[in-house]
Short mmCIF file of C-alpha atoms in Angstrom, two decimals:
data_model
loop_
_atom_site.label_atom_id
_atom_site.label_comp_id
_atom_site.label_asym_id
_atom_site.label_seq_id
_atom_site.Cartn_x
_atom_site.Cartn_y
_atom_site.Cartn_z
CA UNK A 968 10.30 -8.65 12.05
CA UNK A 969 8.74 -5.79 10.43
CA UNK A 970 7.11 -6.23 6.67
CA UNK A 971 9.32 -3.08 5.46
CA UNK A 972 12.34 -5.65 6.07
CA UNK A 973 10.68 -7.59 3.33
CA UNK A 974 11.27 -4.35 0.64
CA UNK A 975 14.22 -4.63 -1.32
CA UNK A 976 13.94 -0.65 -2.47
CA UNK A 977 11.19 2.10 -2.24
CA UNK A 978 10.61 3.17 -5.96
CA UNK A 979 7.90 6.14 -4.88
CA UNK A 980 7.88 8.08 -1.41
CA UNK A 981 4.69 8.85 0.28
CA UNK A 982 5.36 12.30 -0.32
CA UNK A 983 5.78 11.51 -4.19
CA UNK A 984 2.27 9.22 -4.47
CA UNK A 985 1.12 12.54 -2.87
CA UNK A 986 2.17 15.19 -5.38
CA UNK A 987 1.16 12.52 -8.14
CA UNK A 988 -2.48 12.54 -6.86
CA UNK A 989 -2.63 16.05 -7.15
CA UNK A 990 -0.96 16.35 -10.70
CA UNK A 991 -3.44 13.91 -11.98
CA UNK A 992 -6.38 14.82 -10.14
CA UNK A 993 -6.11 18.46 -11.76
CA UNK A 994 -5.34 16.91 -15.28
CA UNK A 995 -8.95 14.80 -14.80
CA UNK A 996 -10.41 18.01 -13.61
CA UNK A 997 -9.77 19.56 -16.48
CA UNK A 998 -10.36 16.85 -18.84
CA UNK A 999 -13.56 16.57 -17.20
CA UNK A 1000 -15.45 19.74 -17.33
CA UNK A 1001 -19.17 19.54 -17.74
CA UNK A 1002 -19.22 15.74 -18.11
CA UNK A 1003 -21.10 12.98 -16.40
CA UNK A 1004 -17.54 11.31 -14.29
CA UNK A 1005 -18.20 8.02 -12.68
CA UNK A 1006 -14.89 6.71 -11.26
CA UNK A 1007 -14.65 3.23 -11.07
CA UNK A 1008 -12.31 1.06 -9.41
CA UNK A 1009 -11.48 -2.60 -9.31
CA UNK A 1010 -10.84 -3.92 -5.20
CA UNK A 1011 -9.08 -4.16 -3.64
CA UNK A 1012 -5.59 -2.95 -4.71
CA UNK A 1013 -6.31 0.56 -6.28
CA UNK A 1014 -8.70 1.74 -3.13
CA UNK A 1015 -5.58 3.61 -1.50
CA UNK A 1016 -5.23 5.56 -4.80
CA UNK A 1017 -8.81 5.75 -5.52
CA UNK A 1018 -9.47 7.33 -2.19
CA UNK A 1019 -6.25 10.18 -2.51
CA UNK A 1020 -6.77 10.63 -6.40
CA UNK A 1021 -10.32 11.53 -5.87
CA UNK A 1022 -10.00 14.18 -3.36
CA UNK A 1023 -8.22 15.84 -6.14
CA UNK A 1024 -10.74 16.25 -8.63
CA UNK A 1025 -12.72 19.43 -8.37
CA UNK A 1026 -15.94 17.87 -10.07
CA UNK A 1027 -19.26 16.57 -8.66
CA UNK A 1028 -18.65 12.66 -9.90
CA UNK A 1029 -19.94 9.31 -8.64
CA UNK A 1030 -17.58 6.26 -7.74
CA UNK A 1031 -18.14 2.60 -7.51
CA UNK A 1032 -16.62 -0.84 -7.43
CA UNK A 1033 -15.69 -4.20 -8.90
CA UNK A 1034 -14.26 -7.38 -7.43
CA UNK A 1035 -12.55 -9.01 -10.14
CA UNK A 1036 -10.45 -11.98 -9.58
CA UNK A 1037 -7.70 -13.03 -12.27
CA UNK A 1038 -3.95 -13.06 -9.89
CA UNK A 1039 -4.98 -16.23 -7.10
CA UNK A 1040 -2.17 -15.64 -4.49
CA UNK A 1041 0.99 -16.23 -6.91
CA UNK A 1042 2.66 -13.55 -8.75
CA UNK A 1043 1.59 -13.92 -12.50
CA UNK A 1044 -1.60 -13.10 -14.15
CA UNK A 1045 -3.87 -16.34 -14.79
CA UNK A 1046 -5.49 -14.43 -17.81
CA UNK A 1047 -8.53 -15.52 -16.21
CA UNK A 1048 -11.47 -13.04 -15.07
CA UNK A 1049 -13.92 -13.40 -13.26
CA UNK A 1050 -16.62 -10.99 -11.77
CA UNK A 1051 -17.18 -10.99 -8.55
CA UNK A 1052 -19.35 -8.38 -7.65
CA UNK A 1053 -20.01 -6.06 -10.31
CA UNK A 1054 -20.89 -2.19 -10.65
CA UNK A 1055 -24.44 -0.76 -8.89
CA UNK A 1056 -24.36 2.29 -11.36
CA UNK A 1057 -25.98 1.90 -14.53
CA UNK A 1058 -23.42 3.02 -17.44
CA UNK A 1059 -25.24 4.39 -20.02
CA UNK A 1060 -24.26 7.88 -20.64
CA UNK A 1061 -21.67 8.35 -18.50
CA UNK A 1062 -17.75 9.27 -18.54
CA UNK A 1063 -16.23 6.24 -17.40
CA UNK A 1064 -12.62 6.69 -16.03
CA UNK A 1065 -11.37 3.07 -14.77
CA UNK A 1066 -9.25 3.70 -11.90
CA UNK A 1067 -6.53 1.15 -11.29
CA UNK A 1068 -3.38 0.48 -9.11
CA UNK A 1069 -0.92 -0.89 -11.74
CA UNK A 1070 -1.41 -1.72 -15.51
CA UNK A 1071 0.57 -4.71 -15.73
CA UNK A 1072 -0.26 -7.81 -18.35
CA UNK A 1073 -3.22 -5.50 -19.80
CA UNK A 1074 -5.66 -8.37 -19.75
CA UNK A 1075 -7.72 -7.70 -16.81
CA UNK A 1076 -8.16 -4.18 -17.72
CA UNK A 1077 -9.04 -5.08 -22.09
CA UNK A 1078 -11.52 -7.56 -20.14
CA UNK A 1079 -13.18 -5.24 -18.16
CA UNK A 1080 -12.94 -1.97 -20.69
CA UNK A 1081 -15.01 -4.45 -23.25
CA UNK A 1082 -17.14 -5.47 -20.74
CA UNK A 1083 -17.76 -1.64 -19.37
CA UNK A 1084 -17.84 -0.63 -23.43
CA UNK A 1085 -20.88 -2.64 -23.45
CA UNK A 1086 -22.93 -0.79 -21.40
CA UNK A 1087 -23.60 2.44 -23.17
CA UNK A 1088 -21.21 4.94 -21.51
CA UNK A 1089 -20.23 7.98 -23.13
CA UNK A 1090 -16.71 7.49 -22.95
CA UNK A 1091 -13.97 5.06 -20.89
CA UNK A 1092 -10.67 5.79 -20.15
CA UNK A 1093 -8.28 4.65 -17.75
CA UNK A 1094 -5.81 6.09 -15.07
CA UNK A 1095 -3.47 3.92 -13.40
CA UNK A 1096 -0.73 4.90 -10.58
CA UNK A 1097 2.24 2.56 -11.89
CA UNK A 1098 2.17 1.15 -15.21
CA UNK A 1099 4.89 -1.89 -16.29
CA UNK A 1100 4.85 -1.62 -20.04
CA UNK A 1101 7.70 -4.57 -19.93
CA UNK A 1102 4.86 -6.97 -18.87
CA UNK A 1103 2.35 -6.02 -21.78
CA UNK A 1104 0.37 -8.97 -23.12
CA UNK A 1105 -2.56 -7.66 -24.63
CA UNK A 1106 -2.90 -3.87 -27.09
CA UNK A 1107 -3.54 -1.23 -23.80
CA UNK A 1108 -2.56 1.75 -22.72
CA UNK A 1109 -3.68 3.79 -20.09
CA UNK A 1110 -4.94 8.04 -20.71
CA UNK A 1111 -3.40 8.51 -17.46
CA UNK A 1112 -0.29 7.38 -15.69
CA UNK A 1113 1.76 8.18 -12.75
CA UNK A 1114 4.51 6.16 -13.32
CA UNK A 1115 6.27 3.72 -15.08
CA UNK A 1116 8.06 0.88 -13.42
CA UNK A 1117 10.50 -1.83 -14.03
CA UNK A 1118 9.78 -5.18 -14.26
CA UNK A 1119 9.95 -6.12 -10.38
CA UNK A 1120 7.19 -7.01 -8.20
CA UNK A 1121 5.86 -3.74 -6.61
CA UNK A 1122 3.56 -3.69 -3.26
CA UNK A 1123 2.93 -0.57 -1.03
CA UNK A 1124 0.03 1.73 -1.54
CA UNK A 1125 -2.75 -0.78 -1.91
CA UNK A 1126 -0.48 -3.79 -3.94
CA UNK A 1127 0.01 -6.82 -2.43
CA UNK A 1128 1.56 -9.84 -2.59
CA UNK A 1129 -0.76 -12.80 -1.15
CA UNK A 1130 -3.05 -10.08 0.86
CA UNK A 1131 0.08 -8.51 2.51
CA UNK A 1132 2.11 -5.23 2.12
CA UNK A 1133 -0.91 -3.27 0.96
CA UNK A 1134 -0.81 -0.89 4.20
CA UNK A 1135 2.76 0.56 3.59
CA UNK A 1136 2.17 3.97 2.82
CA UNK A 1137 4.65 3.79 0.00
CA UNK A 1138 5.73 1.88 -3.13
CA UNK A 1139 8.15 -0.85 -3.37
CA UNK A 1140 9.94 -3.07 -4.52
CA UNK A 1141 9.60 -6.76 -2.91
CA UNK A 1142 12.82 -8.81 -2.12
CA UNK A 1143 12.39 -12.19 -3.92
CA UNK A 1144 13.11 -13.85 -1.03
CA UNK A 1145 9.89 -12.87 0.54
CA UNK A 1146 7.48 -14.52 -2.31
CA UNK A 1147 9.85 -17.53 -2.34
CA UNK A 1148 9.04 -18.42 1.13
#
């Protein structure tokens, strides 16, 4: 059995992940002139778009990584944080654009942006491929967003569900049936 028989629907085509990457990476460009850009990214789920986002930005930046846990292996946010391994670059100055796979809940992301706003940077904003407004729990929204998506559970493209799906090189939707198991 192959994992695509798990996907109910694809919502976003390799193809279309692609032209998104490009369409944001020149709007950060832009944005971006003459600042200090540190990209930062929260592992494991946004490393796919991390990786294609940044090869579209036309600017010298640096890039580095969090390990924040807060999902366990079910499907709902625990509200919980917790840092486990943090960022190597120090903060202070710098344009701080939070890169993330999906803005779901919100409550990872306020947790971190406090934590991050703590540090001295210059500025922090945050892009995120897929955002699920439906889902909101906390006051958040993102400077940059790909797309918007129903309330479904989405894997592909770096999201998982329990470690799995993350290598499809596109977006979908996951049948029920497959995180009812």
């Amino acid at each position: 059995m192959s994992m695509r028989d798990d996907i109910l629907k694809v919502l976003f085509t390799e193809e279309q992940l692609k032209e998104k990457c490009a369409e944001m990476g020149a709007q950060i460009t832009k944005d971006y002139q003459g600042k200090n850009l540190v990209l930062v990214t929260v592992l494991k789920g946004a490393v796919v778009y991390m990786a294609d986002l940044m090869r579209h930005i036309d600017l010298e930046c640096a890039i580095d990584f969090m390990v924040v846990s807060s999902y366990g292996s079910g499907t709902k946010s625990t509200g919980v944080v917790k840092i486990v391994k943090d960022l190597d670059e120090d903060l202070s100055g710098k344009d701080i654009l939070i890169v993330e796979d999906i803005l779901d809940t919100g409550m990872t992301l306020n947790y971190l942006k406090g934590l991050l706003s703590s540090r001295n940077p210059a500025s922090i904003r945050i892009a995120t491929l897929l955002d699920k407004p439906e889902r909101r729990a906390v006051e958040l929204q993102a400077d940059y967003v790909g797309y918007q998506v129903p309330d479904e559970f989405v894997v592909g493209y770096g999201l998982d569900y329990d470690e799995k799906y993350r290598n499809l090189p596109f977006v979908g939707v996951l049948k029920p049936e497959a995180y009812q198991r």
